[in-house]
Structures are given as structure tokens and as C-alpha cells.
mmCIF file of C-alpha atoms and ligand atoms in Angstrom:
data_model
loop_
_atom_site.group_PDB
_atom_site.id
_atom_site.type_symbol
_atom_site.label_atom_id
_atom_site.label_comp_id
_atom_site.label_asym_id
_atom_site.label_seq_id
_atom_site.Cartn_x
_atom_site.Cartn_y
_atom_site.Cartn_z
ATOM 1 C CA UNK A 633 0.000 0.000 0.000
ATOM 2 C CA UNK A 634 1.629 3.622 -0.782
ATOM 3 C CA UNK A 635 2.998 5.111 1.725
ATOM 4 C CA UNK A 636 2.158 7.599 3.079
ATOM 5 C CA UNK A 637 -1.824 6.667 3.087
ATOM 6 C CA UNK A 638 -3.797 9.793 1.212
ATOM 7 C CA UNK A 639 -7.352 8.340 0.150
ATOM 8 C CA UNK A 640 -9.244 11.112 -2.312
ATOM 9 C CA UNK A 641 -11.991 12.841 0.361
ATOM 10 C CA UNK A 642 -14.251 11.053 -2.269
ATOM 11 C CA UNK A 643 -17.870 12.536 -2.032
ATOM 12 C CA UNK A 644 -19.293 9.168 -3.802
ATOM 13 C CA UNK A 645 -17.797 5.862 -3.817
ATOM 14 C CA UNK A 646 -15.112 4.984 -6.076
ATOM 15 C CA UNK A 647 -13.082 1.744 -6.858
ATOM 16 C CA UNK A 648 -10.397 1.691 -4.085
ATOM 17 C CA UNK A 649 -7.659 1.525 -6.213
ATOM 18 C CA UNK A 650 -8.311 5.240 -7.617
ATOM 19 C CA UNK A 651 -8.872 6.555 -4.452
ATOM 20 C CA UNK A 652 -5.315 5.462 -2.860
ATOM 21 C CA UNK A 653 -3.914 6.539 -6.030
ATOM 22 C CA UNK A 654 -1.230 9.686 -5.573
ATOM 23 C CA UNK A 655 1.804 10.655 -7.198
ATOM 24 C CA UNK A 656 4.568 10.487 -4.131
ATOM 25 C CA UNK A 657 7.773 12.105 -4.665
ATOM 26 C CA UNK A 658 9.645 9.494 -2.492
ATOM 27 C CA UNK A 659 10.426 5.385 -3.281
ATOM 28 C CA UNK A 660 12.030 3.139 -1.727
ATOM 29 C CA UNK A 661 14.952 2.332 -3.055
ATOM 30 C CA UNK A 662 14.309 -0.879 -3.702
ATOM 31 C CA UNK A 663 14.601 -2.302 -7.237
ATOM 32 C CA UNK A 664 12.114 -3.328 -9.769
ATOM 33 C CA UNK A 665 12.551 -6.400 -11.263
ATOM 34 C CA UNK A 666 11.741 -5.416 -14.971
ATOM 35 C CA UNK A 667 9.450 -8.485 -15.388
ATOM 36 C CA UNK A 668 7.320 -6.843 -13.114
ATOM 37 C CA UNK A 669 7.010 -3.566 -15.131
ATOM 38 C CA UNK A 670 5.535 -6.275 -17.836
ATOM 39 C CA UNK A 671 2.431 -6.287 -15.908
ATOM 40 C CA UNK A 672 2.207 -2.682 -16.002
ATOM 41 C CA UNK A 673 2.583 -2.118 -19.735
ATOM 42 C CA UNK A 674 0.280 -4.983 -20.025
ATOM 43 C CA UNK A 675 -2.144 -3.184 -18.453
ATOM 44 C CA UNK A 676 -1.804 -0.235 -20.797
ATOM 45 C CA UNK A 677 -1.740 -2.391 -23.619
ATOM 46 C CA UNK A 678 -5.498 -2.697 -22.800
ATOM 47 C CA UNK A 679 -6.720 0.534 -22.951
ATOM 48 C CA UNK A 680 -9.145 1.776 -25.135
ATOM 49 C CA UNK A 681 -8.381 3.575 -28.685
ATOM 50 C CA UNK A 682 -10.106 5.335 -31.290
ATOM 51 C CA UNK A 683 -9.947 2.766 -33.798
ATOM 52 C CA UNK A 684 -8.301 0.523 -31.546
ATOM 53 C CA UNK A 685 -4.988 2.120 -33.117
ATOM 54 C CA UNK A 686 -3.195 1.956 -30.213
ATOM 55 C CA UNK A 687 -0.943 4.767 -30.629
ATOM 56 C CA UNK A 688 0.706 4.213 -27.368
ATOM 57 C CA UNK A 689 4.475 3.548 -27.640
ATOM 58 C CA UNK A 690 6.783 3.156 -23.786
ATOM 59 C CA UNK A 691 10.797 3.770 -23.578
ATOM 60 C CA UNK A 692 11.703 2.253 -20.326
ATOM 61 C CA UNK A 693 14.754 1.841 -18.061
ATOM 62 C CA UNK A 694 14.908 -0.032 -14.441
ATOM 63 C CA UNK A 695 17.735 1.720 -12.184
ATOM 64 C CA UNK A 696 19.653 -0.946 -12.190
ATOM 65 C CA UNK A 697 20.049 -0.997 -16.100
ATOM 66 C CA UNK A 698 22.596 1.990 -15.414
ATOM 67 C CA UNK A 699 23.312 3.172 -19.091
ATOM 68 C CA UNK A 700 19.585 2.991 -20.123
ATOM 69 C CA UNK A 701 18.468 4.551 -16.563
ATOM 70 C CA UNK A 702 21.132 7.405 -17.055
ATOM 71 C CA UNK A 703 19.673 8.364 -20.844
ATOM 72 C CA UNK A 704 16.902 8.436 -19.784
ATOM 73 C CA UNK A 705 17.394 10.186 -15.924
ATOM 74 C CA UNK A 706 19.571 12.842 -17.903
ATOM 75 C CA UNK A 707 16.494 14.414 -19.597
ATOM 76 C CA UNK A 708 14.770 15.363 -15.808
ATOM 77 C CA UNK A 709 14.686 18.871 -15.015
ATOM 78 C CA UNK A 710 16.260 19.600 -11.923
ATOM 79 C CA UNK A 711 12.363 20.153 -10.041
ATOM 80 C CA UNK A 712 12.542 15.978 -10.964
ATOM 81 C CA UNK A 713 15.739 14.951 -9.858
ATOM 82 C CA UNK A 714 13.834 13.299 -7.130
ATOM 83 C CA UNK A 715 12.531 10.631 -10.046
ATOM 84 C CA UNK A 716 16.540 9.425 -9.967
ATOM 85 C CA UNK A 717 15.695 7.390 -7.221
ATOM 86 C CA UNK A 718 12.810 5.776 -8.601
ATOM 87 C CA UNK A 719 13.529 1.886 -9.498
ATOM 88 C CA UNK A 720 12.369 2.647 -13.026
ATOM 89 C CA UNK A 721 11.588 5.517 -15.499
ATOM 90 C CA UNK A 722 9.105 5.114 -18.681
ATOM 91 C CA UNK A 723 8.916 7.555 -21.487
ATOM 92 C CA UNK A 724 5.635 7.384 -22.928
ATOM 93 C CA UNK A 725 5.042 7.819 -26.830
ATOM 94 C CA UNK A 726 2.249 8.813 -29.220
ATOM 95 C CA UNK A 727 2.474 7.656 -32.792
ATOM 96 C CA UNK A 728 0.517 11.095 -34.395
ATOM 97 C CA UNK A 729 -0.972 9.467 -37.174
ATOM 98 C CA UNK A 730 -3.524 6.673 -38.177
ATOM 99 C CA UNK A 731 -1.276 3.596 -39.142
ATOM 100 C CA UNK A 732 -4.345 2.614 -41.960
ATOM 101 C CA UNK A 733 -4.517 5.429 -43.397
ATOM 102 C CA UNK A 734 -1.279 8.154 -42.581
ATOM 103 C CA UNK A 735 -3.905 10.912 -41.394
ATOM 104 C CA UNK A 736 -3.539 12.732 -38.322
ATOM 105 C CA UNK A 737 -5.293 10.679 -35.621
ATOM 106 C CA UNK A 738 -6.854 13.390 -33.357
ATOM 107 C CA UNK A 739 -6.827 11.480 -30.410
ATOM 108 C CA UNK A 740 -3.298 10.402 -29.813
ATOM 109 C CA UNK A 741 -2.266 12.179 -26.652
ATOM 110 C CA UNK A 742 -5.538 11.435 -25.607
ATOM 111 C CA UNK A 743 -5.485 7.432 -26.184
ATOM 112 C CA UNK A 744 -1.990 7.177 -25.037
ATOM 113 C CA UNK A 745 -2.948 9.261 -21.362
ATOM 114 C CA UNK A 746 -5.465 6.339 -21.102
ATOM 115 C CA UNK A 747 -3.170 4.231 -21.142
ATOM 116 C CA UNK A 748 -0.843 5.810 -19.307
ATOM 117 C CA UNK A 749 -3.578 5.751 -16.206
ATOM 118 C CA UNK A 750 -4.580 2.138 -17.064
ATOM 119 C CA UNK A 751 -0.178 1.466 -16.262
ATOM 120 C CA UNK A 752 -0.561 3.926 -12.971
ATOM 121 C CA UNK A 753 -3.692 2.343 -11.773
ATOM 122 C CA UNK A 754 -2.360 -1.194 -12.316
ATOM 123 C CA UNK A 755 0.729 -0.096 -10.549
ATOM 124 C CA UNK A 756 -1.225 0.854 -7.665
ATOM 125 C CA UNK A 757 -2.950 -2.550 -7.577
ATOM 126 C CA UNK A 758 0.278 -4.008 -7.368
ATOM 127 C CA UNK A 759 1.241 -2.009 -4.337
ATOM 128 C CA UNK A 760 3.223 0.049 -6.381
ATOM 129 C CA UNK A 761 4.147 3.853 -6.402
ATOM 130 C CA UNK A 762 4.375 6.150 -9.854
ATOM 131 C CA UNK A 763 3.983 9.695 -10.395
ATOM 132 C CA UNK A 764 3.664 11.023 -13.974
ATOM 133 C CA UNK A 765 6.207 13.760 -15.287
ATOM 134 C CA UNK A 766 6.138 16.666 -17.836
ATOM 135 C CA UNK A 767 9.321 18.186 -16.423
ATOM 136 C CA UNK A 768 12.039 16.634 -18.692
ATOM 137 C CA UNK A 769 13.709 17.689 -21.562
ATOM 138 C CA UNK A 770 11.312 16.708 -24.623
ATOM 139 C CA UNK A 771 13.088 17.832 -27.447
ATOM 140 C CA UNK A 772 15.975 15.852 -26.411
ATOM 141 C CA UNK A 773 14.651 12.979 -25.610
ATOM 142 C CA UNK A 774 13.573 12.719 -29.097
ATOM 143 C CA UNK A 775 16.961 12.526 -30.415
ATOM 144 C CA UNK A 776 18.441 10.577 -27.124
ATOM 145 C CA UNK A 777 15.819 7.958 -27.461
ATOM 146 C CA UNK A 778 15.967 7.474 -31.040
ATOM 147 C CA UNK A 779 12.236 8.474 -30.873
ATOM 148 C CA UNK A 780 10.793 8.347 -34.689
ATOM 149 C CA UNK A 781 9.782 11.691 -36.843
ATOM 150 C CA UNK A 782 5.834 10.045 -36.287
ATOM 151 C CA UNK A 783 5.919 9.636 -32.515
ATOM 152 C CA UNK A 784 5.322 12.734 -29.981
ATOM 153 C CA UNK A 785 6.804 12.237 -26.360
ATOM 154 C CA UNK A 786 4.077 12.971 -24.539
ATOM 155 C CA UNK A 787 4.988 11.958 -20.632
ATOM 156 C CA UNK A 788 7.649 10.149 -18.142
ATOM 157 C CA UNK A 789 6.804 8.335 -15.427
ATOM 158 C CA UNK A 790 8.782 6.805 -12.623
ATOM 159 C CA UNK A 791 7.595 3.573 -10.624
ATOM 160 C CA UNK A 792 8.738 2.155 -7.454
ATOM 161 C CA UNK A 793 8.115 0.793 -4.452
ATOM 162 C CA UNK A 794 6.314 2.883 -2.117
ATOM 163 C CA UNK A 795 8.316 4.614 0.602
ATOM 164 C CA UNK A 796 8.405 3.538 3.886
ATOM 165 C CA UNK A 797 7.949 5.831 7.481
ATOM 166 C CA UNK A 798 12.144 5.370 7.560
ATOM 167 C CA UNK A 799 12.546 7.040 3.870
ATOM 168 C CA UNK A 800 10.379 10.069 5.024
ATOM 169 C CA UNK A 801 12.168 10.363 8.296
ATOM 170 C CA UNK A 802 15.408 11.052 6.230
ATOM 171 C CA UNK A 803 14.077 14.118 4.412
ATOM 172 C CA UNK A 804 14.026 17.787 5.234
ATOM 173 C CA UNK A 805 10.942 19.003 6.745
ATOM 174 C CA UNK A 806 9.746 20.817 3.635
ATOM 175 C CA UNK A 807 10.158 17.728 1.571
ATOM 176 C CA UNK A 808 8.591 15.557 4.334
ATOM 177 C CA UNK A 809 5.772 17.639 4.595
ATOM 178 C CA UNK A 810 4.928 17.768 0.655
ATOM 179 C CA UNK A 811 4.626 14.550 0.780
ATOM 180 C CA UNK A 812 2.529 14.057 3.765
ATOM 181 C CA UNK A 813 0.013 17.293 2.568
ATOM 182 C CA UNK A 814 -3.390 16.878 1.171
ATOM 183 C CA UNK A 815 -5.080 16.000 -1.935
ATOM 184 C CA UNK A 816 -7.044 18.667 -3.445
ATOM 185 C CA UNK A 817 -9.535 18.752 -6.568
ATOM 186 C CA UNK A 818 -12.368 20.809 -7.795
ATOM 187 C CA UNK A 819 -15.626 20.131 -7.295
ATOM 188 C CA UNK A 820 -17.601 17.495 -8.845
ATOM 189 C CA UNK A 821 -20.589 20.746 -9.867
ATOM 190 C CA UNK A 822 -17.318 22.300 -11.138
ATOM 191 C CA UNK A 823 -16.688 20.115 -13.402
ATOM 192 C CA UNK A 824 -20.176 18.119 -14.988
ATOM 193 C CA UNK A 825 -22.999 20.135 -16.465
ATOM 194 C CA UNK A 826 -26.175 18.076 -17.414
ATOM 195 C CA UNK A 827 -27.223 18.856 -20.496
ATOM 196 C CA UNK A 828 -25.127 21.501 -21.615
ATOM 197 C CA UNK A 829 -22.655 24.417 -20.784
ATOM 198 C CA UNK A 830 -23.639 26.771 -18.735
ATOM 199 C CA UNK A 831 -23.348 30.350 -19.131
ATOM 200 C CA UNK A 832 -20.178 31.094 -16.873
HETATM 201 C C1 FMN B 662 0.912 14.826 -17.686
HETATM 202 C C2 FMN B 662 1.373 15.064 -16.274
HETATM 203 C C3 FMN B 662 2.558 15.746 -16.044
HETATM 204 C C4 FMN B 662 3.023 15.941 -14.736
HETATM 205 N N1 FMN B 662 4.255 16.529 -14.553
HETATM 206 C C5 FMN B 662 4.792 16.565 -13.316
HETATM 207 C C6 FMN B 662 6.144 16.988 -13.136
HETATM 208 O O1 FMN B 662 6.868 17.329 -14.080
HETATM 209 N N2 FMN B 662 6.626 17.000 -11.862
HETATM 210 C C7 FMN B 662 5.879 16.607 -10.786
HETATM 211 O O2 FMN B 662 6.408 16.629 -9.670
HETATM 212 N N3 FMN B 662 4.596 16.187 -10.941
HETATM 213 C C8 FMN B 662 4.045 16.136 -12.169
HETATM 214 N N4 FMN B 662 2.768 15.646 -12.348
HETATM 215 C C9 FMN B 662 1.974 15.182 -11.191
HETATM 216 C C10 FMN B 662 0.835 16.110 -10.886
HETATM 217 O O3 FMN B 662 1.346 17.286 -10.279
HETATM 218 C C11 FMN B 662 -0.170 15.377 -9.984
HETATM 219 O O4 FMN B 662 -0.728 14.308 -10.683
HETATM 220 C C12 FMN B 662 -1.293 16.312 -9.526
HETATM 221 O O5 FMN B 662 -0.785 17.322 -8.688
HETATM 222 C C13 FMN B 662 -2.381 15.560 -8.759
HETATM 223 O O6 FMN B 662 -1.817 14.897 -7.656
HETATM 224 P P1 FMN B 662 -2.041 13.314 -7.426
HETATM 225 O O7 FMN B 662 -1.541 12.612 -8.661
HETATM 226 O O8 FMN B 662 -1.182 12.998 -6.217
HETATM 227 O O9 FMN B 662 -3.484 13.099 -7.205
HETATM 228 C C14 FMN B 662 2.268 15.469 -13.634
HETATM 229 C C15 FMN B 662 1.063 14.795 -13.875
HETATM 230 C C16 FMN B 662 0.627 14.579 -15.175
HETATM 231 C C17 FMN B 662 -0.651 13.807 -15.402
#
């Protein structure tokens, strides 16, 4: 179970899995076997897609796979260098266009972000830790990754196991206590309008 525990203040029940689900900042530095990730990108691999194209592509590196972890823990900005010591880091990819036909496929980003939660949630399941990044160096990791002309790097992610109460002792108060503060969304009448838009 991640550590520490931060349920969503859910206001209607919700599968348990997505309510334990946060994005901690702090693993344990144990490592991930990379036949365990398999379950994770199996996961993704069964996500939904607009004409089941599956545009979903994953560059991934386990920590202890130094030169693969390195490429791919050199393209963190320095507000991620915390993702370092997660036990693996995933790059996720979007192929832009329809394989069928070559025309754009509108939904890319959007079918590969599925699939991306489908990995986290699974993760979770497993009594795993991620946390999804934007904060890395895109345009590089093009080139660094070998990433084709057709595919868009869309995300990172970094899995591990969760931290334990010793890993959170070691850290400075103002690290400790991001990781212990709440979980905050906008409300549910915020965000769902029956029928149609409102005027706002
Ligand atoms: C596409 C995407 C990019 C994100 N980029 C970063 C990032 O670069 N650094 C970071 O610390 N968190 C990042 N996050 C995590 C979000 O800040 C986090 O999901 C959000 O605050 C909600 O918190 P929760 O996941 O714990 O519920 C990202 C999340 C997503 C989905």
C-alpha cells in the first residue's frame, strides 16, 4: 500500500484503487525487477483507442540498467531529480498518425494518457508507487531515445516501491511535509454540467 496513506476525500464511492492513487515524490529504493514492469505495460496495452490504433508507444529503463536509466534520468529537469531514485523511469510515446490510413489521428495524446492511467492504476494494484512527469527535456529525448519523426513524447513516469515511514524520516521538513500534505480537486458541480454548458 503507498505510503504515506492519502485516500481522495471522495464525495461518492469509487473503486479503491483510484482513491489510494497519488503521485509520491519518495520510493524506496528498492529495485524493480523489470518483469514486473511487464504487468504494467500490459495493463496499458489494454486501454481503449479510437480505432483501436493503439498509438501508445513506452521507452523504459529499471535503475539498475545503469546506461539505459542514465539516458533516460539525464532528460529530468532539476524540479525531478527526485525521479533518480525511482527503481524505473518510462517515457511514454504517441504515434501522431492513423497507421491505416497516414492521417492525423486526433486522439493520440488522448489514447496514449489512457493508457498511461490504465499502467498507474495497475501499478497501484500491485502495491506500487508512480507519479507522472512533464518536467524533462522533450526535445531531447527525441533525439536521445531514437524516438521516430511520427511519434510525440508525450509523458515520463517513474515507478517504485512505495516509501516507507524510515525514507520520510530522512528528508528535510519541507520535503517531508509535501509529501505528507493533502489532496485537493475541484468540485464534482465544477466540473459536470447536465445537459449543456452553462453560461459562466
Ligand atoms: C501529464 C502530467 C505531467 C506531470 N508533470 C509533473 C512533473 O513534471 N513533476 C511533478 O512533480 N509532478 C508532475 N505531475 C503530477 C501532478 O502534479 C499530480 O498528478 C497532480 O498534482 C495531482 O496529484 P495526485 O496525482 O497525487 O493526485 C504530472 C502529472 C501529469 C498527469
Amino acid at each position: 500500500m503507498l505510503y504515506p496513506k492519502k485516500p481522495a476525500p471522495a464525495d461518492y464511492p469509487i473503486n479503491e484503487v483510484i482513491r489510494q492513487r497519488w503521485s509520491p515524490r519518495v520510493f524506496s529504493d528498492k529495485l524493480l525487477a523489470a518483469e514486473k514492469l511487464k504487468s504494467l505495460f500490459e495493463a496499458a496495452r489494454w486501454a481503449p483507442s479510437s480505432r483501436n490504433e493503439q498509438p501508445w508507444r513506452f521507452v523504459y529503463a529499471t535503475r539498475d540498467d545503469r546506461e539505459n536509466f542514465s539516458r533516460l534520468a539525464g532528460l529530468l529537469t532539476e524540479g525531478n531529480a527526485w525521479a533518480e531514485k525511482s527503481a524505473a523511469l518510462i517515457v511514454i510515446l504517441a504515434k501522431i498518425k492513423f497507421t491505416h490510413n497516414g492521417k492525423k489521428n486526433y486522439n493520440y495524446m488522448y489514447d496514449s494518457g489512457a493508457a498511461a492511467e490504465n499502467l498507474f492504476l495497475e501499478a497501484v494494484s500491485q502495491e506500487l508507487a508512480a507519479h507522472e512527469m512533464i518536467g524533462f527535456d522533450r526535445q531531447r529525448a527525441k533525439t536521445d531515445l531514437a524516438v521516430p519523426d511520427d511519434f510525440q513524447v508525450a509523458a515520463m513516469m517513474a515507478v517504485g516501491y512505495p516509501a516507507t515511514p524510515k525514507d520520510l524520516d530522512k528528508l528535510e521538513p519541507d520535503l517531508k511535509a509535501r509529501e505528507l500534505a493533502g489532496r485537493q480537486r475541484l468540485p464534482l458541480d465544477k466540473l459536470i454540467y447536465k445537459g449543456k454548458f452553462p453560461n459562466l
